[in-house]
Amino acid sequence: MIKKITGLLVLFAFLVSSCSDNKIDLFVDLHAGEGNFTTIQDAIDAAKEIKKNNQHAQITIRVSAGNYHLDKAIEIRPELNGISIVGVGSNEVSIKGSVPLQLDWKKHSENIYVASVPEKLKFDQLLVDGKSQILARYPNYDETAHYWQGYAKDAFSKERIASWKNPKGAFFHALHGGRWGGFHWQIVGMNEDGSPVLEGGHQNNRGSKPHKEYRMVENVFEELDSPGEWYLNESENKLYYWPKKSVDLQKASFEASVLKALIEVKGSLENPVKNVKISGIRFENTHRTIMETYEPLLRSDWTIYRGSAVFFEGTENCVVADCEFTNLGGNVIMASKYNQDLQIKGNHIHECGASAISFVGDASAVRSPSFNYGQYVPLQDMDTVKGPKNEMYPHNCLVEDNLIYRIGRIEKQSAGVQISMAMDITVSHNSIYDVPRAGINIGDGTWGGHILEYNDVFNTVLETSDHGSFNSWGRDRFWHPKRRVMDSMTTANPDMPKWDAIKTTVIRNNRFRCDHGWDIDLDDGSSNYHIYNNLCLNNGIKLREGFFRTVENNITVNNSIHPHVWFAKSEDVVRKNILMDAYQDVGVLGWGKELDYNLFPNEASMIKSQIYDRDLNSVYGDPMFKDPSKLDYTVADNSPALKLGFVNFSMNDFGVKKAEFKKIAKTPEIPVLKDLANSGIGESPIVAWLRNQLKDVDSEQEQSAYGLNTTDGVIVLGVWKHSPAVKNGGLKKGDVILAVEGMKVKNTVEFLKKIKNYQTIGKVQILVMRNQKEMTFRIQVK
């Protein structure tokens, strides 16, 4: 039997809660039916009183339909273990961090209206009929305008600042100089020379000057010049607004976001909050957190504000399910420090300012931590024990069946799922898209064991650069900013990369597409990964320097594997993949433990790897995809890939599972397949060799253009200035290679086969046609 406890019956609850049946319902209803609570906070207070008399009471707060505006965050502490807050549905129940505004609008100018607001009210998000409006900005908001939804080189120029009557309070946003996320500053004063005094710039862990072009300013009255924009004059308590034509000022509802958190579930390692469930609620309208204190996440590129709309710290067996999160100014859900068995399932997260779901441990658990790219602990001073020092980190947590899109609307160093200093996090069946940086990001190797499976991640890295739909770093104890130091330490201590990455992270059965980076990007140091059964739709898989990565049974549509600056003994394995291009290698010192049994698109791309005695059992040919026009890349029964050991995997299980999500979730753009042999268009394939681009001479037009006697030869289409074959007077763009050590070469395949014989020597003599003159010289080939 479940006891119904209403506002007037709390006293009675003390008497009945000692019965053997400890299930108690508290009812919250805005319409104040007899005895009901009218606020969630009142129900929380009543639950505390009940728990004082019966710690084992299982209390459910049942929330009826309505908008519940909070005046402070709901706090759940260990004294409320076992409590559930259950709404009748996220489409009916809303918890808001905003206050309703009663406004008497007056005409200020032709298009702008003004109204008084309560004294000392500060907010950075205005909502009209539930929709977020645009804080007055330059340049104007344009959804199609890429960075910042509109950027301008002169956004923060001295001349523009001089045109503002009161610059104090203005926000200056700029991308990192390398487009590795963004920065945010606020003007707090002005110098005598007219230059601004700024606070901020702490939101990124890779120092940089503001990008010179990708800039935007907000919160400036003079920039209020288009429909939907608003500005709050705090000193005068005046709100200025240019309404869109669809807004009726007399009938519209107005709200201002005033809270940065809505629910905080906080315990400790010694006394955790247990068995809390939150479900069936929409969470809305918190303010930005860009000017709060941030902390670096070890040596990743991230700093982060340790807070969120729904926040967990020191918890066990808690659940957030079937909720919606929208119009939130900062992070949405965060598991901070110690959390065990937290489940985040079936949620709809969109239109939010920073990251959707974050797992962030405490640096006290990390042995010999460093906190910036250039910092390191010398080996002689290093703690060499494997694994974490304590349990102050999230572990055994689940992120499943969540629909996540249009997050990072303010903060560009953000992700759909962020993991740092955590262990055994499972991220499964989520759809993540339309984000400024990575869909899923793992900031460091501490401590691995994560499983990323059946996710659909695409339309990523939309406002940044040099990243992937999945991105990771592994700047752990073995990693050093000087390559030679790192190489010597790992040579002397081969198991060192596993001191922090103690468990293998698995990436399997996902679909990735990134048009502005890599589909899967294992960046600096990322180690101890097993990557298999993934469909990569555009830019392949990058493996930068690291150790112990196995990449097998993946499909890289129109692309390949990108080995970047591999160590001589990386122990990497790349096998049984369907690759649609040659390896895109950069600065490789060694070619891993095993690269073999892969299917390449053509002989030239395969031969390139065989130069280094790898892929000796690989073959080339058409993989024979069944129906790529419908994103079905399973291969036919007679595909050559199957003979190499490739195994088909399901093409129907990516992304969200909930029927209501599947109806609205996007799917990635269908790629146009390259002609694997390019035979249908009369051109030979372009092959990367030592980061230079080569192709066959394959037409009389090219023969004539380059002044050749025949159509034999290899055209150098493009060169990389740091390539060993280019340096010291080597190859130039436009050269046509005619011979190697006096032996004529007919095409790219012949060239690569002949070069193979000289790899150990390091230098080779070549004959080229340059500017219609034959030249002979020696080049480096390794």
GROMACS .gro file of N, CA and C in nm, residues 479 483 486-487 522-525 542-547 549 562-570 572 584-591 691 720:
model
  105
  479TRP      N    1   5.324   1.105  -2.111
  479TRP     CA    2   5.326   1.203  -2.220
  479TRP      C    3   5.410   1.323  -2.181
  483ARG      N    4   5.909   1.534  -2.768
  483ARG     CA    5   5.891   1.399  -2.820
  483ARG      C    6   6.005   1.306  -2.781
  486MET      N    7   5.962   1.182  -2.425
  486MET     CA    8   5.854   1.084  -2.419
  486MET      C    9   5.899   0.951  -2.478
  487ASP      N   10   5.972   0.957  -2.589
  487ASP     CA   11   6.018   0.835  -2.654
  487ASP      C   12   6.114   0.757  -2.564
  522LEU      N   13   4.177   1.014  -3.225
  522LEU     CA   14   4.256   0.984  -3.106
  522LEU      C   15   4.379   1.074  -3.111
  523ASP      N   16   4.372   1.184  -3.036
  523ASP     CA   17   4.478   1.285  -3.041
  523ASP      C   18   4.584   1.255  -2.936
  524ASP      N   19   4.669   1.354  -2.911
  524ASP     CA   20   4.791   1.339  -2.832
  524ASP      C   21   4.783   1.232  -2.723
  525GLY      N   22   4.859   1.126  -2.743
  525GLY     CA   23   4.880   1.029  -2.636
  525GLY      C   24   4.771   0.928  -2.614
  542LYS      N   25   4.177   0.883  -3.711
  542LYS     CA   26   4.311   0.936  -3.685
  542LYS      C   27   4.366   0.876  -3.556
  543LEU      N   28   4.489   0.830  -3.562
  543LEU     CA   29   4.561   0.778  -3.446
  543LEU      C   30   4.691   0.855  -3.433
  544ARG      N   31   4.689   0.956  -3.346
  544ARG     CA   32   4.813   1.029  -3.321
  544ARG      C   33   4.897   0.950  -3.221
  545GLU      N   34   5.017   1.003  -3.188
  545GLU     CA   35   5.109   0.924  -3.107
  545GLU      C   36   5.040   0.871  -2.982
  546GLY      N   37   5.061   0.742  -2.958
  546GLY     CA   38   4.998   0.672  -2.848
  546GLY      C   39   5.037   0.526  -2.857
  547PHE      N   40   4.978   0.444  -2.773
  547PHE     CA   41   5.018   0.304  -2.766
  547PHE      C   42   4.895   0.213  -2.751
  549ARG      N   43   4.667   0.055  -2.947
  549ARG     CA   44   4.537   0.076  -3.011
  549ARG      C   45   4.514  -0.035  -3.114
  562HIS      N   46   4.451   0.739  -4.043
  562HIS     CA   47   4.547   0.849  -4.042
  562HIS      C   48   4.650   0.825  -3.931
  563PRO      N   49   4.761   0.756  -3.960
  563PRO     CA   50   4.866   0.739  -3.859
  563PRO      C   51   4.949   0.868  -3.848
  564HIS      N   52   4.945   0.932  -3.734
  564HIS     CA   53   5.018   1.056  -3.714
  564HIS      C   54   5.125   1.037  -3.607
  565VAL      N   55   5.247   1.067  -3.643
  565VAL     CA   56   5.365   1.063  -3.555
  565VAL      C   57   5.364   0.943  -3.461
  566TRP      N   58   5.349   0.824  -3.518
  566TRP     CA   59   5.354   0.702  -3.438
  566TRP      C   60   5.493   0.680  -3.382
  567PHE      N   61   5.498   0.621  -3.264
  567PHE     CA   62   5.625   0.580  -3.206
  567PHE      C   63   5.679   0.456  -3.279
  568ALA      N   64   5.808   0.436  -3.263
  568ALA     CA   65   5.871   0.321  -3.329
  568ALA      C   66   5.810   0.190  -3.282
  569LYS      N   67   5.769   0.185  -3.155
  569LYS     CA   68   5.711   0.063  -3.099
  569LYS      C   69   5.576   0.094  -3.034
  570SER      N   70   5.483   0.137  -3.114
  570SER     CA   71   5.353   0.179  -3.062
  570SER      C   72   5.264   0.060  -3.023
  572ASP      N   73   5.054  -0.069  -3.210
  572ASP     CA   74   4.923  -0.048  -3.272
  572ASP      C   75   4.893  -0.160  -3.372
  584GLN      N   76   4.680   0.783  -4.457
  584GLN     CA   77   4.716   0.925  -4.460
  584GLN      C   78   4.816   0.952  -4.348
  585ASP      N   79   4.939   0.909  -4.367
  585ASP     CA   80   5.038   0.910  -4.259
  585ASP      C   81   5.112   1.043  -4.253
  586VAL      N   82   5.152   1.078  -4.129
  586VAL     CA   83   5.231   1.199  -4.104
  586VAL      C   84   5.337   1.166  -4.000
  587GLY      N   85   5.463   1.183  -4.036
  587GLY     CA   86   5.573   1.172  -3.940
  587GLY      C   87   5.581   1.041  -3.866
  588VAL      N   88   5.555   0.931  -3.935
  588VAL     CA   89   5.553   0.800  -3.869
  588VAL      C   90   5.695   0.747  -3.850
  589LEU      N   91   5.730   0.712  -3.724
  589LEU     CA   92   5.861   0.654  -3.695
  589LEU      C   93   5.860   0.502  -3.701
  590GLY      N   94   5.742   0.443  -3.685
  590GLY     CA   95   5.728   0.299  -3.693
  590GLY      C   96   5.585   0.266  -3.732
  591TRP      N   97   5.567   0.148  -3.793
  591TRP     CA   98   5.436   0.115  -3.850
  591TRP      C   99   5.361   0.012  -3.766
  691ARG      N  100   5.327   1.239  -4.739
  691ARG     CA  101   5.239   1.355  -4.734
  691ARG      C  102   5.241   1.439  -4.861
  720TRP      N  103   5.416   1.859  -4.941
  720TRP     CA  104   5.421   1.908  -4.803
  720TRP      C  105   5.562   1.958  -4.777
   0.00000   0.00000   0.00000
